GROMACS .gro file of C-alpha atoms in nm:
model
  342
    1UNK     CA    1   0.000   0.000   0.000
    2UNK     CA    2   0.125   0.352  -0.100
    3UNK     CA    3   0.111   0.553   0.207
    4UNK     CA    4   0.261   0.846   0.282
    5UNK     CA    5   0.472   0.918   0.565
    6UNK     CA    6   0.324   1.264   0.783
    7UNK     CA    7   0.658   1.511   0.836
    8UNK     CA    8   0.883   1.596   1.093
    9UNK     CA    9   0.664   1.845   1.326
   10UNK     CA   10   0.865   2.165   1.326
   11UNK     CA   11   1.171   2.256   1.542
   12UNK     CA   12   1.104   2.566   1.755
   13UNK     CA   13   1.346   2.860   1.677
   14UNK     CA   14   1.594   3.062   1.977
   15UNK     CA   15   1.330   3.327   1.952
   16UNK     CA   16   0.992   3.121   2.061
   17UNK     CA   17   1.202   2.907   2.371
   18UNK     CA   18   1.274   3.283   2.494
   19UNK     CA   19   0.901   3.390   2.431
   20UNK     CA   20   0.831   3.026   2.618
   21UNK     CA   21   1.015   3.200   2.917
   22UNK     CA   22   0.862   3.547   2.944
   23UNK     CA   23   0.524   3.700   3.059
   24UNK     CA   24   0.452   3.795   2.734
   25UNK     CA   25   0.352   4.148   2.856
   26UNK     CA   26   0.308   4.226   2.442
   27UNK     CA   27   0.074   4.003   2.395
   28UNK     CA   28  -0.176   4.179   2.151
   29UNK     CA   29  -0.478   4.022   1.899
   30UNK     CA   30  -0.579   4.180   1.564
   31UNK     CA   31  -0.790   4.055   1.261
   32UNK     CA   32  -0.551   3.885   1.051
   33UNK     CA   33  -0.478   3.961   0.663
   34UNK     CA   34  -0.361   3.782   0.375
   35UNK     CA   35  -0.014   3.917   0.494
   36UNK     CA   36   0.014   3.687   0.759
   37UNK     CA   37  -0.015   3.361   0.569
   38UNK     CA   38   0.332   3.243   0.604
   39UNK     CA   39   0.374   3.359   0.952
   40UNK     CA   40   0.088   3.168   1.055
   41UNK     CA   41   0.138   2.864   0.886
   42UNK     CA   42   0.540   2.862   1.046
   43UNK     CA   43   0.333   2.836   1.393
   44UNK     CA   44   0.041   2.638   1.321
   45UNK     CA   45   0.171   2.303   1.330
   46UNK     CA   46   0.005   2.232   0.971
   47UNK     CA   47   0.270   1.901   0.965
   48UNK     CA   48   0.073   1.742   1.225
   49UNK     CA   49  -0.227   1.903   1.323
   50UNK     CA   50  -0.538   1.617   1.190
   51UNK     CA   51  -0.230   1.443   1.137
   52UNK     CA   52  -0.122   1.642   0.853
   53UNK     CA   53  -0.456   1.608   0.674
   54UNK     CA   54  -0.508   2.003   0.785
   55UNK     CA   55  -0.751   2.252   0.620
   56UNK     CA   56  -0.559   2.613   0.716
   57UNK     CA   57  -0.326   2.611   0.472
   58UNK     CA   58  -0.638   2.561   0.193
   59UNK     CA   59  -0.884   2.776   0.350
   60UNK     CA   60  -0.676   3.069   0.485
   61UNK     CA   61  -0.756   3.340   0.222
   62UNK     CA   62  -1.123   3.259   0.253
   63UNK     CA   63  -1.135   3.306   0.639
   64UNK     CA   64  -0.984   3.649   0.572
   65UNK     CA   65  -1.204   3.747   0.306
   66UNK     CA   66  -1.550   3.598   0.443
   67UNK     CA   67  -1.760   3.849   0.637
   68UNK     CA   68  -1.914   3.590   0.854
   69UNK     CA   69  -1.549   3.508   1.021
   70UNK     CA   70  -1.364   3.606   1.245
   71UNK     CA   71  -0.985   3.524   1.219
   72UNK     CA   72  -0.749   3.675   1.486
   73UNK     CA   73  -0.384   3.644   1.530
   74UNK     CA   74  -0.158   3.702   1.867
   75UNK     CA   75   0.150   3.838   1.840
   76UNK     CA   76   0.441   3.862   2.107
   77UNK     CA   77   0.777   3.978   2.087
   78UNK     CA   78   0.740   4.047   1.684
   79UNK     CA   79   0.653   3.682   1.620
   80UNK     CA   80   0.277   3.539   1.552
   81UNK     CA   81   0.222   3.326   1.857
   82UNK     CA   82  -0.152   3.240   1.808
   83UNK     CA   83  -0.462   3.204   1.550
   84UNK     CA   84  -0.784   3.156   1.637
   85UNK     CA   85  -1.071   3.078   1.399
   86UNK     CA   86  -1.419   3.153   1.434
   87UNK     CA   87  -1.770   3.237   1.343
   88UNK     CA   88  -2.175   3.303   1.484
   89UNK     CA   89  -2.413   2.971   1.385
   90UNK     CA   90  -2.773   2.960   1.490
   91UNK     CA   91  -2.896   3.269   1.407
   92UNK     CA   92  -2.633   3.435   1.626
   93UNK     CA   93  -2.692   3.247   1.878
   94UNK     CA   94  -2.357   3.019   1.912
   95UNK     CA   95  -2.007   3.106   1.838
   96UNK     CA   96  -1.858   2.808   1.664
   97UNK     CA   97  -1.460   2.753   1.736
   98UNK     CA   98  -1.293   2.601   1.437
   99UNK     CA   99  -0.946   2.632   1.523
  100UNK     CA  100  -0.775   2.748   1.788
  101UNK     CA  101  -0.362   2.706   1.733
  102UNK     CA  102  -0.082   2.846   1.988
  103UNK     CA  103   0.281   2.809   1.940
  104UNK     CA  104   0.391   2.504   2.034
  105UNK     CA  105   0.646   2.603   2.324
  106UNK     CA  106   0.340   2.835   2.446
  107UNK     CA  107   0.154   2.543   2.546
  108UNK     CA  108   0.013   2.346   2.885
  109UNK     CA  109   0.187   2.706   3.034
  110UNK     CA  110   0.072   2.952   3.274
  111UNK     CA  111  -0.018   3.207   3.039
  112UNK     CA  112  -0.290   2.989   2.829
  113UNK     CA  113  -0.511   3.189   2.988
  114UNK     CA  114  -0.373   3.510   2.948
  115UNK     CA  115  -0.386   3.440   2.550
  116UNK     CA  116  -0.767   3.326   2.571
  117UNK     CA  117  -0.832   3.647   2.817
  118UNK     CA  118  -0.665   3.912   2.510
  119UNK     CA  119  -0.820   3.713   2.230
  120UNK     CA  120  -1.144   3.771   2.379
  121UNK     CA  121  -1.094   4.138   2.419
  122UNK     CA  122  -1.015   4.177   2.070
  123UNK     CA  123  -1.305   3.941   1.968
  124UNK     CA  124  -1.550   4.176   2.184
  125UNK     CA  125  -1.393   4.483   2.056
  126UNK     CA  126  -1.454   4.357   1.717
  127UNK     CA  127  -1.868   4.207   1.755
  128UNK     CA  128  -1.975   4.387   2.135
  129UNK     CA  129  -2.286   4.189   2.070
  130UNK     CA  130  -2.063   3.843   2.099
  131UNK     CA  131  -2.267   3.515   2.200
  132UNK     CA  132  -2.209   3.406   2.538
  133UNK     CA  133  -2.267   3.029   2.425
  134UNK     CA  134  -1.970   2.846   2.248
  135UNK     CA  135  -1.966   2.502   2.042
  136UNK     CA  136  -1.680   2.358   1.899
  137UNK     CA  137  -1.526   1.995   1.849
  138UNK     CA  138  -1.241   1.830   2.066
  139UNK     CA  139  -1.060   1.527   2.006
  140UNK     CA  140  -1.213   1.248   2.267
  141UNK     CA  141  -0.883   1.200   2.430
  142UNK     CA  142  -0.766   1.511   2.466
  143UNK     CA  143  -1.048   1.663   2.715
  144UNK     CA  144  -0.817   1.908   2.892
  145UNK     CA  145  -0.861   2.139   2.586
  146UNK     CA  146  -1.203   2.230   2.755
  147UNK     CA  147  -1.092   2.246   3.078
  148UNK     CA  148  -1.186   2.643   3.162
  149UNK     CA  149  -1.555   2.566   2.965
  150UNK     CA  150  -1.811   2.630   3.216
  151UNK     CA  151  -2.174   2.451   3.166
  152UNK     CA  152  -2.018   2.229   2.937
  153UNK     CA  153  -2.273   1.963   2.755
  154UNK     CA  154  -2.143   1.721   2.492
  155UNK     CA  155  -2.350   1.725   2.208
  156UNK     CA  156  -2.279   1.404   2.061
  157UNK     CA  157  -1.980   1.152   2.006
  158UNK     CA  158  -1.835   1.158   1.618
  159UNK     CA  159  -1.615   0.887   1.449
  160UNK     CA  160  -1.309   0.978   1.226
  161UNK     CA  161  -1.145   0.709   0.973
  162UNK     CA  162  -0.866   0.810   0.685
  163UNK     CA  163  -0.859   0.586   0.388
  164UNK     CA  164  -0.631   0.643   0.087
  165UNK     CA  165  -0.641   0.494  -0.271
  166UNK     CA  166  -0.549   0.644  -0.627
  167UNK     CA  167  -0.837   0.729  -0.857
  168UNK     CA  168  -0.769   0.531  -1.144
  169UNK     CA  169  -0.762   0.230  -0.940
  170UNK     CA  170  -1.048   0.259  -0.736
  171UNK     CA  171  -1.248   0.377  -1.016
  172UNK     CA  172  -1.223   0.060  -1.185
  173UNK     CA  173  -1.325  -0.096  -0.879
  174UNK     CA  174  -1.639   0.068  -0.859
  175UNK     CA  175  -1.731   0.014  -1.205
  176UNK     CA  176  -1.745  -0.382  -1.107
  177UNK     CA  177  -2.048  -0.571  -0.989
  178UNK     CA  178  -2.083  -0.613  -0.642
  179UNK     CA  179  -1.969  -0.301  -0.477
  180UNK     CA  180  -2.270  -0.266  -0.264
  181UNK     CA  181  -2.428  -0.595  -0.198
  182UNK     CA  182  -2.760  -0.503  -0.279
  183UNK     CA  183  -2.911  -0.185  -0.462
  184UNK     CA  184  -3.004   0.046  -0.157
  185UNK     CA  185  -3.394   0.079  -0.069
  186UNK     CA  186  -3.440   0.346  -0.069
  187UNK     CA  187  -3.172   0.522  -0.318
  188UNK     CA  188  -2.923   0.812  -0.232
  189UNK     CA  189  -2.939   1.097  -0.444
  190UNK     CA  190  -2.788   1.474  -0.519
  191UNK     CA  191  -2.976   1.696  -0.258
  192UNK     CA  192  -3.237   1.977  -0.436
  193UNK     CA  193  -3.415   2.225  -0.275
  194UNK     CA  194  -3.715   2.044  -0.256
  195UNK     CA  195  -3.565   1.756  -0.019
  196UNK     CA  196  -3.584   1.985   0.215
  197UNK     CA  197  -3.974   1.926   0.332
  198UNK     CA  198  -3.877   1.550   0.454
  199UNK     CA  199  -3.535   1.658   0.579
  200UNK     CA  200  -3.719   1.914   0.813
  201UNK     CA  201  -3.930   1.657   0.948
  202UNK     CA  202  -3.925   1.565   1.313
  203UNK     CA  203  -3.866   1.192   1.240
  204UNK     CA  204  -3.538   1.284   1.091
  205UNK     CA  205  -3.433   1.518   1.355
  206UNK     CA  206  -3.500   1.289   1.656
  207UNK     CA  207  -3.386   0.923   1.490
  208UNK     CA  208  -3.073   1.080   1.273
  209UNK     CA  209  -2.972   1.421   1.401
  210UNK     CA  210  -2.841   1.498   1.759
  211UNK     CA  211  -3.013   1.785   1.880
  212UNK     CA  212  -3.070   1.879   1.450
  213UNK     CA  213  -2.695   1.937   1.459
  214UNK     CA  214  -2.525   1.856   1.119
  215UNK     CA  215  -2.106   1.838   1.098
  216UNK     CA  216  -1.887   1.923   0.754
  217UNK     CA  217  -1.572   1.872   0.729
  218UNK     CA  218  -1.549   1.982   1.131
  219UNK     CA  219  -1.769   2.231   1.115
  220UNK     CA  220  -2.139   2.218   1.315
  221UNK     CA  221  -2.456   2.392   1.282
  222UNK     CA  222  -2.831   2.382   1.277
  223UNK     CA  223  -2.998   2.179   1.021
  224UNK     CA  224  -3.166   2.464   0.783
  225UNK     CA  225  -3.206   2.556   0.441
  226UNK     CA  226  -2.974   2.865   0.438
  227UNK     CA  227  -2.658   2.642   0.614
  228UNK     CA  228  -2.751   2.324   0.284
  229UNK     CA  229  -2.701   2.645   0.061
  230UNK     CA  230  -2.423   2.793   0.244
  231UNK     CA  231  -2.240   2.437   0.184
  232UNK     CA  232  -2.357   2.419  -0.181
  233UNK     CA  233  -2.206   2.722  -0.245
  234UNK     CA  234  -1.871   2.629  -0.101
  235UNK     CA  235  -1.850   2.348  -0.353
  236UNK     CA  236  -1.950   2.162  -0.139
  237UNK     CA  237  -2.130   1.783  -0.255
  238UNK     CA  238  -2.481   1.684  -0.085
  239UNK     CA  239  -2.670   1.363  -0.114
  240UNK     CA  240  -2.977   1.248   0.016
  241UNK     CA  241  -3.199   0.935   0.049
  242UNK     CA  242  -3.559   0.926  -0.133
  243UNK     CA  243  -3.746   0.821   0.162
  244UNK     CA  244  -4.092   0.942   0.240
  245UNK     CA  245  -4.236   1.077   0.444
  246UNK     CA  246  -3.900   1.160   0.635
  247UNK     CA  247  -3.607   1.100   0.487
  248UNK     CA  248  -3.357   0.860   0.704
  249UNK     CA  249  -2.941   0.961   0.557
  250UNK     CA  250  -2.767   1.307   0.438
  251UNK     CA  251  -2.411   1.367   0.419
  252UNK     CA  252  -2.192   1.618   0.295
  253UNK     CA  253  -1.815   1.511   0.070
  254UNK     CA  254  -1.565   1.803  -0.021
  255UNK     CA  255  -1.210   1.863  -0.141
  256UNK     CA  256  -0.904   2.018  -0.102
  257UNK     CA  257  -0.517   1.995  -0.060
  258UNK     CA  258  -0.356   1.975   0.275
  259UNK     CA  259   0.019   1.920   0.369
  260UNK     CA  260  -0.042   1.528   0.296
  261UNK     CA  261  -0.208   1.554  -0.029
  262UNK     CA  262  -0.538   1.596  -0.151
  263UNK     CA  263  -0.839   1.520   0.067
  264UNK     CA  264  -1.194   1.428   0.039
  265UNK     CA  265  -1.415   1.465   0.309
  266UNK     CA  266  -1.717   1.211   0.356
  267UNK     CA  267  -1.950   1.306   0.633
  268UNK     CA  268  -2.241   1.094   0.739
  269UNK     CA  269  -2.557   1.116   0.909
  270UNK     CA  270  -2.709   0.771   0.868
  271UNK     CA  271  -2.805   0.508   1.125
  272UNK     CA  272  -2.824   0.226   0.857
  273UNK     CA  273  -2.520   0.022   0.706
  274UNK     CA  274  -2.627  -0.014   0.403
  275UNK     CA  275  -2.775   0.343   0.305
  276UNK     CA  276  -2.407   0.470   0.453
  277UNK     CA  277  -2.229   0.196   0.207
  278UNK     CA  278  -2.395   0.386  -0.045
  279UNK     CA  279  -2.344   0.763   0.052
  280UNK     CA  280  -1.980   0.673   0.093
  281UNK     CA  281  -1.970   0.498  -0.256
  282UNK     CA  282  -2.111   0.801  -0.454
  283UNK     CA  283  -1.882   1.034  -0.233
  284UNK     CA  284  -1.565   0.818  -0.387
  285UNK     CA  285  -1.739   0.805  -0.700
  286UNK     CA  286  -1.769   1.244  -0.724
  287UNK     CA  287  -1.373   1.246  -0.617
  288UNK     CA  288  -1.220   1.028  -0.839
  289UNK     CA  289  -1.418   1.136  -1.109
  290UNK     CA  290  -1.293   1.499  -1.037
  291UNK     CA  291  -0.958   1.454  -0.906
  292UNK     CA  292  -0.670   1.218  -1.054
  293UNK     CA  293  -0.384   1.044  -0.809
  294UNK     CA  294  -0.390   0.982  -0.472
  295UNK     CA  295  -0.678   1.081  -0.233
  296UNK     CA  296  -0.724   1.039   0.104
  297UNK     CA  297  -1.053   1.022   0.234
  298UNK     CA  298  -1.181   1.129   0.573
  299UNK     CA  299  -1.505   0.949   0.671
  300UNK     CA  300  -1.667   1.103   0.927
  301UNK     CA  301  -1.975   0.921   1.111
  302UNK     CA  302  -2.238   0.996   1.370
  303UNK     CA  303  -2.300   0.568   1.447
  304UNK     CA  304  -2.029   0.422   1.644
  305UNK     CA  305  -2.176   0.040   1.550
  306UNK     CA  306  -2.120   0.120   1.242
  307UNK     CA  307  -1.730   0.186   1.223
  308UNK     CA  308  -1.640  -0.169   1.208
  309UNK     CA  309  -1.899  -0.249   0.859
  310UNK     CA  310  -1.757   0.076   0.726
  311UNK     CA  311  -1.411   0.000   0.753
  312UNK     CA  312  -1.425  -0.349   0.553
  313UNK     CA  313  -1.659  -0.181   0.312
  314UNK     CA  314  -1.412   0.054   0.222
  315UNK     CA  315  -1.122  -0.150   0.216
  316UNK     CA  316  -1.295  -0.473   0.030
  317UNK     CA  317  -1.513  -0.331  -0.188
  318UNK     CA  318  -1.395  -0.014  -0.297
  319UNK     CA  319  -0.991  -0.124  -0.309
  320UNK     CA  320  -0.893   0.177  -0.041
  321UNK     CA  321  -0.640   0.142   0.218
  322UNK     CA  322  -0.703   0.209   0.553
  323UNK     CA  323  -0.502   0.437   0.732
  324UNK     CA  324  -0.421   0.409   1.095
  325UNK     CA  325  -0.563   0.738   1.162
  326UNK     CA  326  -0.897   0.642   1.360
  327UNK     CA  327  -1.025   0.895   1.590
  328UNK     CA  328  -1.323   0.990   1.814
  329UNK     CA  329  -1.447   1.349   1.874
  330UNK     CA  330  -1.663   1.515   2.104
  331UNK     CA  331  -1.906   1.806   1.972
  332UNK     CA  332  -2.011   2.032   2.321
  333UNK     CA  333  -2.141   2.328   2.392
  334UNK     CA  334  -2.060   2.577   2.676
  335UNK     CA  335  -2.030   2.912   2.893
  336UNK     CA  336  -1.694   3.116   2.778
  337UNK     CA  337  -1.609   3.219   3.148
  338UNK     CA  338  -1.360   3.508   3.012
  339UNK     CA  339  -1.607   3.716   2.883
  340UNK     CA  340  -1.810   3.720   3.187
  341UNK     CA  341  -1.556   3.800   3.385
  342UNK     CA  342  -1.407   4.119   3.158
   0.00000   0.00000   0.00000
């Protein structure tokens, strides 16, 4: 199997083990610009962060020119020491985290908490009107992130795989008998407008959704019309079952490069194997048609009992490779303490 090795995280510099060692009394946030691209990416940890399969270096320009986010950067001692992604969901309601990256020799120190403290400043200088309640999505073993979240409720428990094949290859696979072991009942299709009537039903919201939350490619929101469009117009790919009344699968695929290559995302909200199979299948389908050479796919589901079926699916009957990548996340919501306390 043709897998790539991830690279070397980065070696930290003279200049950040001093800024490691000081109060960083010139700590200071601002919105950041296309300018700071390099900078940021030098701190960021792109070589490891989702195990190299990271989306700043892709979407980095967009952040900066989208209205809807916020993108801040901390500087100390002349050098960019922090980045912190972020935008309202809900109506206004939430303020989703995306990413949240500190130099590496500024971490598990004292002064994590005088970085959150002057990003929020900024951020309230910025939108005075900022949402007290926070969402965002933390690796399952890794729960100290959250630590200073007060009221903190977990939303709902999310399953990450990585598998990797070349288009050519895996195209002919799918064009063979077999590939799904039956012809799905009902069938998954491109999402239109008009989908949306059995999608906003309550049967799909209590026996798919949690709490009518939807994840792509890391991101969370509300189930609504304006977020589908929001995602359509990102280029991003959406397929639904034909079920009636309600329907009963949705998920979401996209593409882009990252430090490791080109990546697909496949993100599913399904409770049945075989309707999954087939949302996955189509997903692969859409990127190999598009995209030639290697692509690693990240298949993201909301079904824990399901991880196990997926995982042979994908490496038996679609020829990829499975990468041993595997990963549970946590989506919560919570209380930012900082800004009640400013």
């Amino acid at each position: 199997k043709d897998t790539p090795v991830c690279p070397l995280p980065r070696q930290q510099d003279d200049g950040e083990k001093n800024m490691a060692d000081q109060k960083l009394s010139d700590l200071s946030f601002r919105e950041a610009t296309h300018g700071d691209y390099d900078a940021v990416m030098e701190m960021a940890s792109i070589n490891t962060f989702r195990d190299g399969f990271d989306s700043l270096p892709a979407k980095f320009h967009q952040y900066v020119d989208d209205p809807d986010v916020c993108m801040l950067v901390g500087e100390a001692d002349g050098k960019v020491v922090a980045v912190h992604v972020t935008w309202t969901i809900d109506g206004g309601s939430k303020l989703f985290t995306k990413s949240f990256r500190i130099a590496p020799k500024l971490q598990k120190r004292k002064f994590l908490s005088q970085i959150g403290t002057e990003d929020e400043k900024t951020r309230l200088r910025i939108n005075p009107s900022l949402p007290l309640n926070r969402c965002s999505i933390v690796d399952a073993k890794r729960p100290y992130l959250v630590k200073r979240a007060t009221n903190k409720k977990d939303s709902c428990s999310i399953d990450v795989m990585y598998f990797q094949g070349k288009s050519e290859s895996v195209l002919g696979r799918l064009q063979t008998s077999g590939v799904l072991s039956s012809p799905p009942r009902p069938s998954v299709v491109p999402f239109q407008s008009s989908d949306m009537a059995r999608l906003s039903r309550q049967e799909f919201s209590e026996r798919i959704l949690t709490e009518n939350l939807i994840f792509v490619d890391w991101d969370m929101c509300q189930l609504s019309v304006s977020n589908l469009q929001k995602y359509l117009e990102q280029g991003n790919h959406i397929l639904v079952d034909t079920s009636v009344p309600a329907a009963k699968s949705l998920s979401f695929g996209g593409s882009y490069i990252t430090p490791r290559g080109r990546l697909y995302h496949v993100d599913v909200h399904c409770r049945d194997v075989a309707l999954c199979q087939a949302h996955i299948k189509q997903h692969v389908d859409i990127a190999c048609q598009q995209y030639g050479g290697r692509i690693t796919f990240c298949v993201m589901l909301m079904e824990a009992r399901m991880k196990s079926h997926i995982k042979t699916f994908c490496v038996e009957k679609l020829g990829l490779a499975h990468l041993p990548l595997d990963h549970s996340f946590l989506s919560y919501t919570f209380s930012d303490p900082s800004k009640s306390q400013l």
